[in-house]
Coordinates of C-alpha atoms in Angstrom, one line a residue:
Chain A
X501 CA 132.2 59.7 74.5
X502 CA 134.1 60.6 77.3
X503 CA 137.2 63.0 76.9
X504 CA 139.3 62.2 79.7
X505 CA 140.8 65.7 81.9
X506 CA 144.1 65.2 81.3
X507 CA 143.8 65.2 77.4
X508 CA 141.8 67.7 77.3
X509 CA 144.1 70.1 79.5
X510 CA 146.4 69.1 77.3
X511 CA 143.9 70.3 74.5
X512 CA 143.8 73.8 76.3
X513 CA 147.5 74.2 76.6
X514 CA 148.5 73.9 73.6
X515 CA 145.8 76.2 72.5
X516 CA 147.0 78.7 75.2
X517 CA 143.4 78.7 76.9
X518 CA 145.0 76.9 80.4
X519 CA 147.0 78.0 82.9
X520 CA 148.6 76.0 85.5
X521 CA 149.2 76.4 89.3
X522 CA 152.9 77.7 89.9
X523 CA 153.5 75.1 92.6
X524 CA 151.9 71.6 93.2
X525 CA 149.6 71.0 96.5
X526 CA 148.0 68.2 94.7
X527 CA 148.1 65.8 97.2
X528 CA 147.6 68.3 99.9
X529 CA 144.3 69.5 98.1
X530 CA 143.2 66.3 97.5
X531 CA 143.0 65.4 101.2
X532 CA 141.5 68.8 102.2
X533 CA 139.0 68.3 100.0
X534 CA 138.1 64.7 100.9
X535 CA 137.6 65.8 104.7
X536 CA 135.8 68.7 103.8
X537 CA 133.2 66.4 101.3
X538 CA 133.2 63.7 103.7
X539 CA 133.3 61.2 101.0
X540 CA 135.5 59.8 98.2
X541 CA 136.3 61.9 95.7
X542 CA 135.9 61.1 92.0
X543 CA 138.2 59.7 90.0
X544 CA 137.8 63.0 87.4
X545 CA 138.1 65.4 90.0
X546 CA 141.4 63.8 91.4
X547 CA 142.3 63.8 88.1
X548 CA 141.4 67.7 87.8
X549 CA 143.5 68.5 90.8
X550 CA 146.3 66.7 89.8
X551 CA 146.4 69.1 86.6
X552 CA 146.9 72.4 88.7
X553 CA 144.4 73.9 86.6
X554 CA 144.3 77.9 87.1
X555 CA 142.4 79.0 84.9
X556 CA 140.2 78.4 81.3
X557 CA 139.9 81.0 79.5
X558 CA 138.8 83.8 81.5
X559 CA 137.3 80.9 83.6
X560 CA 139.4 80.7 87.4
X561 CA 139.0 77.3 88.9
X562 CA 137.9 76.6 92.1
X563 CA 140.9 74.8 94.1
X564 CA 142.0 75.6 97.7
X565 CA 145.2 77.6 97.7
X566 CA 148.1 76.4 100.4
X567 CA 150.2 79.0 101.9
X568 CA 153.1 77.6 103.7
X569 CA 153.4 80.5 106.1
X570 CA 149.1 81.0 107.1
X571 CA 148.0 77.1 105.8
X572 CA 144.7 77.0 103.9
X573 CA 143.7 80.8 102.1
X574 CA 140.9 79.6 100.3
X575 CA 137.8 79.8 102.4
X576 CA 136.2 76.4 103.6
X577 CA 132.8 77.5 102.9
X578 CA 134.0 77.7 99.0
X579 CA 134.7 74.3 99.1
X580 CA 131.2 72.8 100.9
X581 CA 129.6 76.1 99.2
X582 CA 127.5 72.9 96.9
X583 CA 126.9 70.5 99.0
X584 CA 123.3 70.9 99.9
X585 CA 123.2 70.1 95.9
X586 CA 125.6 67.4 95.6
X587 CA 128.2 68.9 93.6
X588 CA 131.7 70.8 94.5
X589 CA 133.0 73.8 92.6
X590 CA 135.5 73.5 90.0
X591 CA 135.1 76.8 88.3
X592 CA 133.7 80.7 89.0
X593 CA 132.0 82.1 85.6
X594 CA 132.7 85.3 86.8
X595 CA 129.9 86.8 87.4
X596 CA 129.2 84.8 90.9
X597 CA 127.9 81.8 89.4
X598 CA 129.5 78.2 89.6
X599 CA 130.5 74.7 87.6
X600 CA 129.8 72.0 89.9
X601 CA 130.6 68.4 89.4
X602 CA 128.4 65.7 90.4
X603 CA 129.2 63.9 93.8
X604 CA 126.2 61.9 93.3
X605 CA 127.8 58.1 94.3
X606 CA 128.0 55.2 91.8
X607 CA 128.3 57.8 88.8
X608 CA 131.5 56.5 86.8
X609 CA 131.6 60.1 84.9
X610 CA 130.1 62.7 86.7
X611 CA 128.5 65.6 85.1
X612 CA 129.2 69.4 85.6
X613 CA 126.6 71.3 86.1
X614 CA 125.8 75.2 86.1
X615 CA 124.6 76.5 89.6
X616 CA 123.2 80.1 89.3
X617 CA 124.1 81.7 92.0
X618 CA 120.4 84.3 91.9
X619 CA 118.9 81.6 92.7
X620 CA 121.1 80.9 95.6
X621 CA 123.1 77.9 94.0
X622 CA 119.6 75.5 95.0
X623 CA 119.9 73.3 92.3
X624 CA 121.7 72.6 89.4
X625 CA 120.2 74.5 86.1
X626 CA 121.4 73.3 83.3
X627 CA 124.4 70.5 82.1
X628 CA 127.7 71.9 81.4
X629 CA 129.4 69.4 80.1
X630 CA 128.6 65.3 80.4
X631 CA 132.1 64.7 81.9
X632 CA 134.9 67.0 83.5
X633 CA 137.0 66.5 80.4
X634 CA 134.5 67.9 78.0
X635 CA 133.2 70.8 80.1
X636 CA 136.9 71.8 79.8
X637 CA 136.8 71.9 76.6
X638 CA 133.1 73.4 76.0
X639 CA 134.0 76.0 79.1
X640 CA 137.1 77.4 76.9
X641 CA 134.8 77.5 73.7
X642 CA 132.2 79.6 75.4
X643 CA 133.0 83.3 75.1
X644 CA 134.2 82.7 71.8
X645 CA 131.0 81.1 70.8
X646 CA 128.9 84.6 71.5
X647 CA 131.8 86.4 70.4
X648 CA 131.8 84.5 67.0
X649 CA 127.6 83.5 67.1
X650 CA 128.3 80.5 66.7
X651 CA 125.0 78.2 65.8
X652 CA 123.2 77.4 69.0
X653 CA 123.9 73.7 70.2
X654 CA 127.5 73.6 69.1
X655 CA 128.0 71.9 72.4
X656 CA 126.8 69.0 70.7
X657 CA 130.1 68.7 68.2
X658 CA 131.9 69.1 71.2
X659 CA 130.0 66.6 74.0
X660 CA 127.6 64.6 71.8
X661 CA 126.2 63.3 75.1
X662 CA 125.4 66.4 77.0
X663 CA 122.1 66.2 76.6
X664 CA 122.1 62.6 78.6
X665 CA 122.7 63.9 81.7
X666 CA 120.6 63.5 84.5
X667 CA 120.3 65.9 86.5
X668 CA 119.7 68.9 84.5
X669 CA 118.8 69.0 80.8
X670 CA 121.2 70.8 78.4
X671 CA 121.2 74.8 78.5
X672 CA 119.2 74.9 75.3
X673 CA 116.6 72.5 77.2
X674 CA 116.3 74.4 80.1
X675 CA 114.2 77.2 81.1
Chain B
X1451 CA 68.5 179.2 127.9
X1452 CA 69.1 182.4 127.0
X1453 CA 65.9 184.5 125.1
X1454 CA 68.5 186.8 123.1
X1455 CA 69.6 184.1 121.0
X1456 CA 66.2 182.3 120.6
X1457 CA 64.5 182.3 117.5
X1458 CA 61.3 182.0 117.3
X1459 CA 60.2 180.0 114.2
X1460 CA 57.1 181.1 111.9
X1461 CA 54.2 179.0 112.7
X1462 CA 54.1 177.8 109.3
X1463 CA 57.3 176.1 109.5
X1464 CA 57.5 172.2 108.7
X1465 CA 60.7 171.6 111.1
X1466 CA 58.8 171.3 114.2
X1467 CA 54.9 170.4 114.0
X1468 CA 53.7 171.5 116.8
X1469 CA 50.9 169.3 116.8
X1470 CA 52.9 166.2 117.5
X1471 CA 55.3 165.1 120.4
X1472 CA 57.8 162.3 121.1
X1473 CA 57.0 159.7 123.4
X1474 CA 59.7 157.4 124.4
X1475 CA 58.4 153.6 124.1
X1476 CA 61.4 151.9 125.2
X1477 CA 65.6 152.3 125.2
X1478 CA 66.3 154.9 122.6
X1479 CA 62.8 154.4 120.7
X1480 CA 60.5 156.9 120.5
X1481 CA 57.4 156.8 119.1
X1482 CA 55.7 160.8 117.7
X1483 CA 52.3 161.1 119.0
X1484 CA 49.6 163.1 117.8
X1485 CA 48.4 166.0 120.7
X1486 CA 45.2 166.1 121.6
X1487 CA 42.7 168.7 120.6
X1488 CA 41.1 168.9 123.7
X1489 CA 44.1 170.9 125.4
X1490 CA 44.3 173.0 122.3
X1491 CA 43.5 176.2 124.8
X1492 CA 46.4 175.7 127.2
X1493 CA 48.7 175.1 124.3
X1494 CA 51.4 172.2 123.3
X1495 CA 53.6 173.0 125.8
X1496 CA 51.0 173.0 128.7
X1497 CA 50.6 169.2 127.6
X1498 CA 52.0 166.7 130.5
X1499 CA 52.8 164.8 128.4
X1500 CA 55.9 166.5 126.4
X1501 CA 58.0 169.6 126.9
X1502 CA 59.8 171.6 124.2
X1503 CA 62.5 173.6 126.0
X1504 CA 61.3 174.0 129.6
X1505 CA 61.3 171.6 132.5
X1506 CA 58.9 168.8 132.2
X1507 CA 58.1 167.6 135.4
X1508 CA 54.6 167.4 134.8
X1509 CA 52.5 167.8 137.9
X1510 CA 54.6 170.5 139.1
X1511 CA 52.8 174.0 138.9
X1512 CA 56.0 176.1 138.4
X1513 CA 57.0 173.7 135.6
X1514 CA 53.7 173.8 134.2
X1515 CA 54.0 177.7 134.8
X1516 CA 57.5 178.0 133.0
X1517 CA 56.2 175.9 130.4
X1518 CA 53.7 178.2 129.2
X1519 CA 56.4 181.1 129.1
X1520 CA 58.4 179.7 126.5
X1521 CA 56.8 178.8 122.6
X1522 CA 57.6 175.1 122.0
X1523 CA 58.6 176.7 118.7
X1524 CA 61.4 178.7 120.3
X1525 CA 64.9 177.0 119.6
X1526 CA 68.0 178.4 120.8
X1527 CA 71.8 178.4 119.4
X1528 CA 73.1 178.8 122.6
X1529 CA 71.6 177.2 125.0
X1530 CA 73.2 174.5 127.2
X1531 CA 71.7 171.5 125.8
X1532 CA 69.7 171.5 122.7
X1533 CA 69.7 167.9 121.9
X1534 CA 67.0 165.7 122.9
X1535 CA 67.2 163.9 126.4
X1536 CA 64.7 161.4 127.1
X1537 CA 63.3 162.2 131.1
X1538 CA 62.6 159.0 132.3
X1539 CA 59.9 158.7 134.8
X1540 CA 61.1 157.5 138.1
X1541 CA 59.3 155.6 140.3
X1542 CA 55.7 157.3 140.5
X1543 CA 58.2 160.7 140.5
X1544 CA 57.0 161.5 137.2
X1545 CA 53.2 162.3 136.4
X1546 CA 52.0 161.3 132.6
X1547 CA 53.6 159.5 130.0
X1548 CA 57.3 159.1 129.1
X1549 CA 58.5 162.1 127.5
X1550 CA 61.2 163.6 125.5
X1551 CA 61.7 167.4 125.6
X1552 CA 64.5 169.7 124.5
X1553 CA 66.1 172.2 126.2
X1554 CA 67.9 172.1 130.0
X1555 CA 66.9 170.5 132.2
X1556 CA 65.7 171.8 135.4
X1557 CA 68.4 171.3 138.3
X1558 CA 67.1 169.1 140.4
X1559 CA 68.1 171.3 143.8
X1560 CA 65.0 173.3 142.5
X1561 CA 62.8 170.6 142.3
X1562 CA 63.6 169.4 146.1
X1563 CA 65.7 166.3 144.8
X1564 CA 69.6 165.7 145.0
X1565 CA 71.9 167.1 143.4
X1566 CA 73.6 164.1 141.1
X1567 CA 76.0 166.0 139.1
X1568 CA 77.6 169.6 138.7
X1569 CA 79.4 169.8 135.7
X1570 CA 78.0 172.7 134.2
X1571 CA 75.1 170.2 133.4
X1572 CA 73.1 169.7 135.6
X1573 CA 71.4 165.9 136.4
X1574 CA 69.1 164.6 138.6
X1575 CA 70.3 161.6 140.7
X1576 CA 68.0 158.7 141.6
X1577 CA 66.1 159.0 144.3
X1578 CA 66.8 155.9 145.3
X1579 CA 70.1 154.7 146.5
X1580 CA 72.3 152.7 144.2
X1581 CA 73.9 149.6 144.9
X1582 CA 77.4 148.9 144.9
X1583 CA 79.6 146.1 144.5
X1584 CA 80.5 144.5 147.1
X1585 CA 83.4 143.0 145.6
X1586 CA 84.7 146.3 143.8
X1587 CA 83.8 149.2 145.7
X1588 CA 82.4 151.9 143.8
X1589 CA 81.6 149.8 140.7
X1590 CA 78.5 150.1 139.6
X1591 CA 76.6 146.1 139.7
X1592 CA 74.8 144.6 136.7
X1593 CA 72.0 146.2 135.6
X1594 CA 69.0 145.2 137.5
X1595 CA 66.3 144.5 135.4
X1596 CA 62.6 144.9 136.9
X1597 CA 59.1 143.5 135.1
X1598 CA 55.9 145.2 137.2
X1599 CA 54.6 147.9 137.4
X1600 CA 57.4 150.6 137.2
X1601 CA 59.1 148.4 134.5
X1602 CA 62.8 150.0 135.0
X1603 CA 66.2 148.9 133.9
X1604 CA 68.6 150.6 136.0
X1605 CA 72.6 150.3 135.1
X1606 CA 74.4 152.8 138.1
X1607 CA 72.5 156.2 137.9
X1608 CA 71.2 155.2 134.3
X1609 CA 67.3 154.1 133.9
X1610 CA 65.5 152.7 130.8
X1611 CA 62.1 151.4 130.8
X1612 CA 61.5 148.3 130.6
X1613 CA 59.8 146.5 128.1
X1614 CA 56.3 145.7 128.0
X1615 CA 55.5 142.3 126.5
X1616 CA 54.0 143.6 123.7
X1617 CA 56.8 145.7 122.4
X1618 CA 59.3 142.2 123.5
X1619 CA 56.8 140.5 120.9
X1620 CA 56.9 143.0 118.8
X1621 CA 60.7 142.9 118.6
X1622 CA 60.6 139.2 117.9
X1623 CA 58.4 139.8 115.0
X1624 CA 60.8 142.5 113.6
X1625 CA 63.6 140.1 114.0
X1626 CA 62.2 137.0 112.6
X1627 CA 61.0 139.5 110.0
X1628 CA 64.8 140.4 109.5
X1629 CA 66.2 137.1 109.7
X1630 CA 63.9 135.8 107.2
X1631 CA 64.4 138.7 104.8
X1632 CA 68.0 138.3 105.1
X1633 CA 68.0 134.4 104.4
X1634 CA 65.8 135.1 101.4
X1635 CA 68.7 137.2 99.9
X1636 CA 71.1 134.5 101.2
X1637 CA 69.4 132.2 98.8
X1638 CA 69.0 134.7 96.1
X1639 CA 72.7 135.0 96.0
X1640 CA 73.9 131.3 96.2
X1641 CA 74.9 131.1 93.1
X1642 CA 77.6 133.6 94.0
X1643 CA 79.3 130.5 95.5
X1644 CA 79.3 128.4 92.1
X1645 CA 82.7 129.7 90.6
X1646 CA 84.5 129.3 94.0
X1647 CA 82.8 125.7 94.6
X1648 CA 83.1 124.2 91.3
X1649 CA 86.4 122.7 91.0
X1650 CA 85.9 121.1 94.0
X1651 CA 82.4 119.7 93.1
X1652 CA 84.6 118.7 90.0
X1653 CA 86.8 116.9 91.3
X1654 CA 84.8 115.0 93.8
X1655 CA 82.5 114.0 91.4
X1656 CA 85.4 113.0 89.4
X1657 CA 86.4 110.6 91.9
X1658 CA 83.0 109.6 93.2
X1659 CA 82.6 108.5 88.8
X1660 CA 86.2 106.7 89.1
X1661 CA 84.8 104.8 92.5
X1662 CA 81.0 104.0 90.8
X1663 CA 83.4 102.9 88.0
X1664 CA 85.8 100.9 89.5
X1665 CA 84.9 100.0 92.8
X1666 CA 83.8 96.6 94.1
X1667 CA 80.2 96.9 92.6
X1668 CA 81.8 97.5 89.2
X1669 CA 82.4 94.7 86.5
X1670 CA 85.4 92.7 86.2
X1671 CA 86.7 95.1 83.4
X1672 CA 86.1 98.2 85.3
X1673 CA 88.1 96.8 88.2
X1674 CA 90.5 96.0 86.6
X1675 CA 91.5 99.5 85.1
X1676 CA 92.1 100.2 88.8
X1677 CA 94.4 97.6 89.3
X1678 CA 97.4 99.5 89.0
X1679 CA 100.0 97.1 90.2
X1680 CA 98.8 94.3 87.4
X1681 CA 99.3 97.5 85.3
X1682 CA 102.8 98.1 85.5
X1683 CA 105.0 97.9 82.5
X1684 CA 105.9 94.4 81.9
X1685 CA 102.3 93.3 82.8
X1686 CA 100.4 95.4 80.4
X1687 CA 99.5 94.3 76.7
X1688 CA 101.6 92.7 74.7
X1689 CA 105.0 93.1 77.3
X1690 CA 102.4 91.1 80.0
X1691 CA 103.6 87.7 77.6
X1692 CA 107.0 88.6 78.6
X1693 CA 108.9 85.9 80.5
X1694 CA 112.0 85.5 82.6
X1695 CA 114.8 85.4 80.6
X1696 CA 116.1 82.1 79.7
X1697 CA 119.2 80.2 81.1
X1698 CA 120.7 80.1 77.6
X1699 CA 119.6 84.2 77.3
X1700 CA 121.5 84.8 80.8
X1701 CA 124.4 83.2 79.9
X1702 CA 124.7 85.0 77.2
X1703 CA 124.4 88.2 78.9
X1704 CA 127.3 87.4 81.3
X1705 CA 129.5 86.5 78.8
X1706 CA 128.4 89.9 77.5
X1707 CA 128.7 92.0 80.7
X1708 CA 132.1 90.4 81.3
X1709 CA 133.4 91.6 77.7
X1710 CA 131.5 95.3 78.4
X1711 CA 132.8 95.2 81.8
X1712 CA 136.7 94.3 80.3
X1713 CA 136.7 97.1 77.5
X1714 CA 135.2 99.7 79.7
X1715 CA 138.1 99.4 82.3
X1716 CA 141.0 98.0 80.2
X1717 CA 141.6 95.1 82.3
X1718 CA 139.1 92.0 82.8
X1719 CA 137.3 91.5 86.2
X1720 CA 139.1 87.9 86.7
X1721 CA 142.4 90.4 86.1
X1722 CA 140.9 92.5 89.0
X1723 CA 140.3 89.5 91.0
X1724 CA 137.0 90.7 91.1
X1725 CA 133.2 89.4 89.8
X1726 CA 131.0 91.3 87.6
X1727 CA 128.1 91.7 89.5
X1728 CA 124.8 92.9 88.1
X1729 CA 123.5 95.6 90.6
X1730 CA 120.0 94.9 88.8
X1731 CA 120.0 90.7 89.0
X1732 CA 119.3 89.4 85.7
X1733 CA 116.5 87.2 87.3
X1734 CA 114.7 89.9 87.3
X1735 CA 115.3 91.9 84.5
X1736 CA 112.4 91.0 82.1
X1737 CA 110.4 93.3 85.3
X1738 CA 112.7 95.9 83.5
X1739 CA 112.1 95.4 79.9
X1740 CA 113.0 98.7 78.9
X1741 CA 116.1 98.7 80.7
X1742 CA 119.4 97.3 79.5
X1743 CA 120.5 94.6 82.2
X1744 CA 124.0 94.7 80.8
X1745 CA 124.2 98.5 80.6
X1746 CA 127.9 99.5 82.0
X1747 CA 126.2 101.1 85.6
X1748 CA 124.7 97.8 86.4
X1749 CA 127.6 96.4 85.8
X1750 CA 129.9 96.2 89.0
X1751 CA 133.1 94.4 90.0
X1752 CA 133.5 93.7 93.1
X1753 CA 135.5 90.3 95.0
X1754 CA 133.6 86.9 95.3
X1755 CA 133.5 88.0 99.4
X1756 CA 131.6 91.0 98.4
X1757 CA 129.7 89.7 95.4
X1758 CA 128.3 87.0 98.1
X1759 CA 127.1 89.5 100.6
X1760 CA 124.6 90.7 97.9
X1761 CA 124.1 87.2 96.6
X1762 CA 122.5 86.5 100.2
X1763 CA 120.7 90.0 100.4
X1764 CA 118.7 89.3 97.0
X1765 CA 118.4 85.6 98.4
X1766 CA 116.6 87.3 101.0
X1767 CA 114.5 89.7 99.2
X1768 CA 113.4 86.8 97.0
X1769 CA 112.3 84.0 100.0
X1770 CA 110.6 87.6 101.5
X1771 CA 108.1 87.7 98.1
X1772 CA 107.2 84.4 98.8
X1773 CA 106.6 83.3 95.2
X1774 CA 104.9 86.3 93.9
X1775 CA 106.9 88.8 91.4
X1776 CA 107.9 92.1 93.3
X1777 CA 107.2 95.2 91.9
X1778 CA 109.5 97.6 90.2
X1779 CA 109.2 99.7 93.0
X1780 CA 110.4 97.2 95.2
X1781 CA 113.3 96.0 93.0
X1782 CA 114.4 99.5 93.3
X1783 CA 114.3 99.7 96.8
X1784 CA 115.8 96.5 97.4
X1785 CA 118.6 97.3 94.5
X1786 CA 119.1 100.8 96.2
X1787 CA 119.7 98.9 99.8
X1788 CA 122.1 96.2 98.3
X1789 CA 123.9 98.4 96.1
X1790 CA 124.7 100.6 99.6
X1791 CA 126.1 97.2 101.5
X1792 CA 128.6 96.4 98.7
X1793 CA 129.6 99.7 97.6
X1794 CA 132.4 99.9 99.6
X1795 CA 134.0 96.8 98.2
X1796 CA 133.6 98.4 94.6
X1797 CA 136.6 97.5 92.7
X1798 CA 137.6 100.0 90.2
X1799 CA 140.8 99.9 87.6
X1800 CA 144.0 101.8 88.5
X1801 CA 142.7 102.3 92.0
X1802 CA 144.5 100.0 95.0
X1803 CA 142.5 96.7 96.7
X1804 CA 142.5 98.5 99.8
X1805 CA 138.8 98.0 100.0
X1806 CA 138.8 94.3 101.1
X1807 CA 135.8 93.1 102.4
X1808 CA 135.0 91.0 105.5
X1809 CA 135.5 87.7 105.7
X1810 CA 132.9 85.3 104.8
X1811 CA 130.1 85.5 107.7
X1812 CA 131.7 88.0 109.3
X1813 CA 130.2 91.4 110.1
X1814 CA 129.6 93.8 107.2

């Protein structure tokens, strides 16, 4: 089941989990990302961008920030910062570690994966979500899950096919 | 000497026997010899061999003469010199044996020999002239020391008689003698040494036990007692089945440490623009088991520029232990060092982001 982003930002506003960017660089970011990766970009990520997604929760997103005075703030590096993995940042769990999606080519619905950043972001860990639309939704559900002890696996209710992903088995798979 | 104050002593008394004399056998030795019977009639003192008060140039008839006035029993109080003076004999000067005497000595002027000294005292020089030094006038040189016939040690205007090789053997003996009683009560008092030199024996036969114990001829069990480093904490017992904590664990703990980290400064780290970095790297923390890895001074906020300079650093301390797990010890160290690049990027509430660190891959 794929949730698509823009549905489930709209599931986060109106919960009051999502903040938008002020003003829109979409198109701006777009292209700055797409000569930093090299590469097309995914349809989900465009799709990400174009929501000026902030923040989740207590979640910041990973997007370049355009100043019209100094140009690009947001370090290059933070952009490429995956690419020996195949992935680009989307969101900081703040504690140094990152949600990457999947560049992998010929993938219709890339996958987020968690990149742990101890282990100098080599590989990806464990599957955050089996889509960008659902690891919105899961990401904003995730302190509350601890906070609440929720049973393990409730991912599942949320992104039945989280386990399917193949890169890196779900967290409750992996070591 | 003057025969006023001499007393002339009972012939009964034990002080002085009369039949016996001192005969000098070598530096300060003398040796008391019997007299013999056959000069009874021209009395002790007529002896050449020893002379009690009087001059004892033996061979000389007005010593011999002055000898027979005065009783070798007669001891004065006041007389110039009443302690006993060994005359040497000097070079064929002196007729009979060696001889010890009391009493003054006779001035040698009177006896047709120079006049050494005139201190009240009188001494005979040597008759024969005494070297100097040529290097320090008027110093007297070494003592020559002469084996033959006269057997003389001379030191300056001193003489001693040498010794014969008996008496040199003689001394040898006496001294091996010594030396072997006094080892004999060197080993009779060893065990003197016991309380001073047991701890010491203690201990080393302590540690030569621990080596015969656990050394490399010991069994597998005994070498590993002293394997400390397989010892420490999270390796021993039931702790050595501990394992890295799990992905699921970890996450948990960060959502944890991000909550601690939010109610202990009233404002979240993402509020802060900061990251809550775990000084202690939760990779690591089941090394730790006793230790809390969210425990509020591990946790630290500090910007994502910062947070990545000790990212790298424990990037680096991990490819250095090339697969193996480091030691407490050396999570210490390398926490101590890491802590010390980042700390001055430390974010704390209420206090202005003046602290900015460097930008990425720039100098620290």
């Amino acid at each position: 089941m794929r949730i698509p982003v823009r549905e489930a930002a709209y599931q986060l506003e109106t919960r009051g989990l999502l903040k938008r960017e002020r003003h829109d660089n979409t198109d701006r970011v777009i292209e700055h990302v797409h000569s930093l990766l090299g590469h097309e970009l995914p349809t989900d990520l465009i799709d990400f961008y174009r929501e000026r997604i902030a923040s989740v929760g207590e979640f910041p997103s990973i997007v370049p920030h355009w100043n019209e005075r100094v140009g690009w703030r947001t370090p290059n590096e933070l952009v490429t910062r995956l690419s020996h993995a195949g992935a680009v940042p989307l969101f900081d769990d703040g504690c140094g570690n990152l949600y990457g999606l999947d560049l992998t080519l010929g993938v219709d619905a890339p996958a987020v994966y968690f990149f742990d950043h101890e282990r100098s972001y080599e590989k990806p860990e464990w599957a955050a979500g089996s889509s960008l639309g659902a690891f919105l939704l899961l990401l904003a559900d995730n302190d509350r899950s601890y906070a609440e002890h929720w049973p393990p696996r409730w991912e599942l209710t949320i992104d039945p096919d989280i386990e399917k992903c193949p890169r890196a088995p779900a967290i409750w798979n992996a070591g | 000497m003057d025969p006023g104050f001499a007393v002339s002593l009972p012939p009964t008394s034990r002080d002085i026997d009369p039949g016996f004399t001192r005969l000098a056998v070598g530096p300060n030795r003398l040796r008391s010899v019997g007299l013999t019977t056959d000069d009874q009639s021209s009395g002790p003192l007529s002896l050449a061999s020893a002379s009690y008060g009087g001059a004892a140039y033996a061979g000389n008839p007005s010593t011999t003469a002055r000898s027979q006035e005065t009783s070798p029993l007669e001891v004065s109080g006041s007389g110039p010199n009443q302690t006993p003076q060994l005359v040497h004999q000097l070079e064929g000067q002196l007729i009979g044996s060696r001889t010890a005497r009391f009493g003054t000595l006779q001035p040698a002027g009177s006896q047709g020999m120079p006049q050494a000294s005139a201190f009240g005292r009188p001494v005979r020089a040597p008759t024969t002239p005494v070297a100097t030094s040529a290097v320090h006038p008027g110093h007297q040189p070494m003592p020559a020391y002469q084996r033959g016939a006269d057997q003389v040690v001379a030191y300056g205007a001193l003489r001693a008689p040498a010794l014969s090789d008996q008496d040199l053997a003689e001394l040898r003996r006496q001294q091996a003698a010594f030396a072997n009683t006094t080892r004999q009560i060197d080993i009779h008092n060893t065990w003197f040494a016991a309380p001073a030199l047991a701890p010491a024996v203690f201990a080393l036969g302590l540690g030569a036990a621990g080596e015969w114990a656990t050394g490399e001829v010991a069994p597998a069990a005994g070498r590993a007692v002293a394997n400390f480093v397989d010892r420490e904490a999270w390796q021993r017992g039931a702790q050595k089945a501990a394992q890295a904590l799990s992905d699921a664990e970890k996450n948990a703990l960060r959502a944890a440490a991000r909550a601690k980290f939010a109610r202990a400064n009233g404002i979240s780290a993402s509020e802060m623009q900061a990251e809550v970095h775990h000084s202690d790297p939760l990779e690591w923390a089941h090394l730790k088991p006793n230790a809390d890895p969210n425990r509020l001074a591990n946790l630290w906020g500090l910007r994502g520029e910062a947070h990545d300079i000790a990212t790298r650093a424990w990037a680096d301390f991990t490819r250095g232990l090339k697969g193996r797990l480091p030691t407490q010890a050396e999570l210490m160290e390398a926490k101590l060092r890491i802590d010390r690049m980042v700390e001055p990027f430390l974010r704390r509430a209420g206090v202005p982001r003046s602290n900015t660190p460097p930008r990425e891959g720039g100098p620290i």
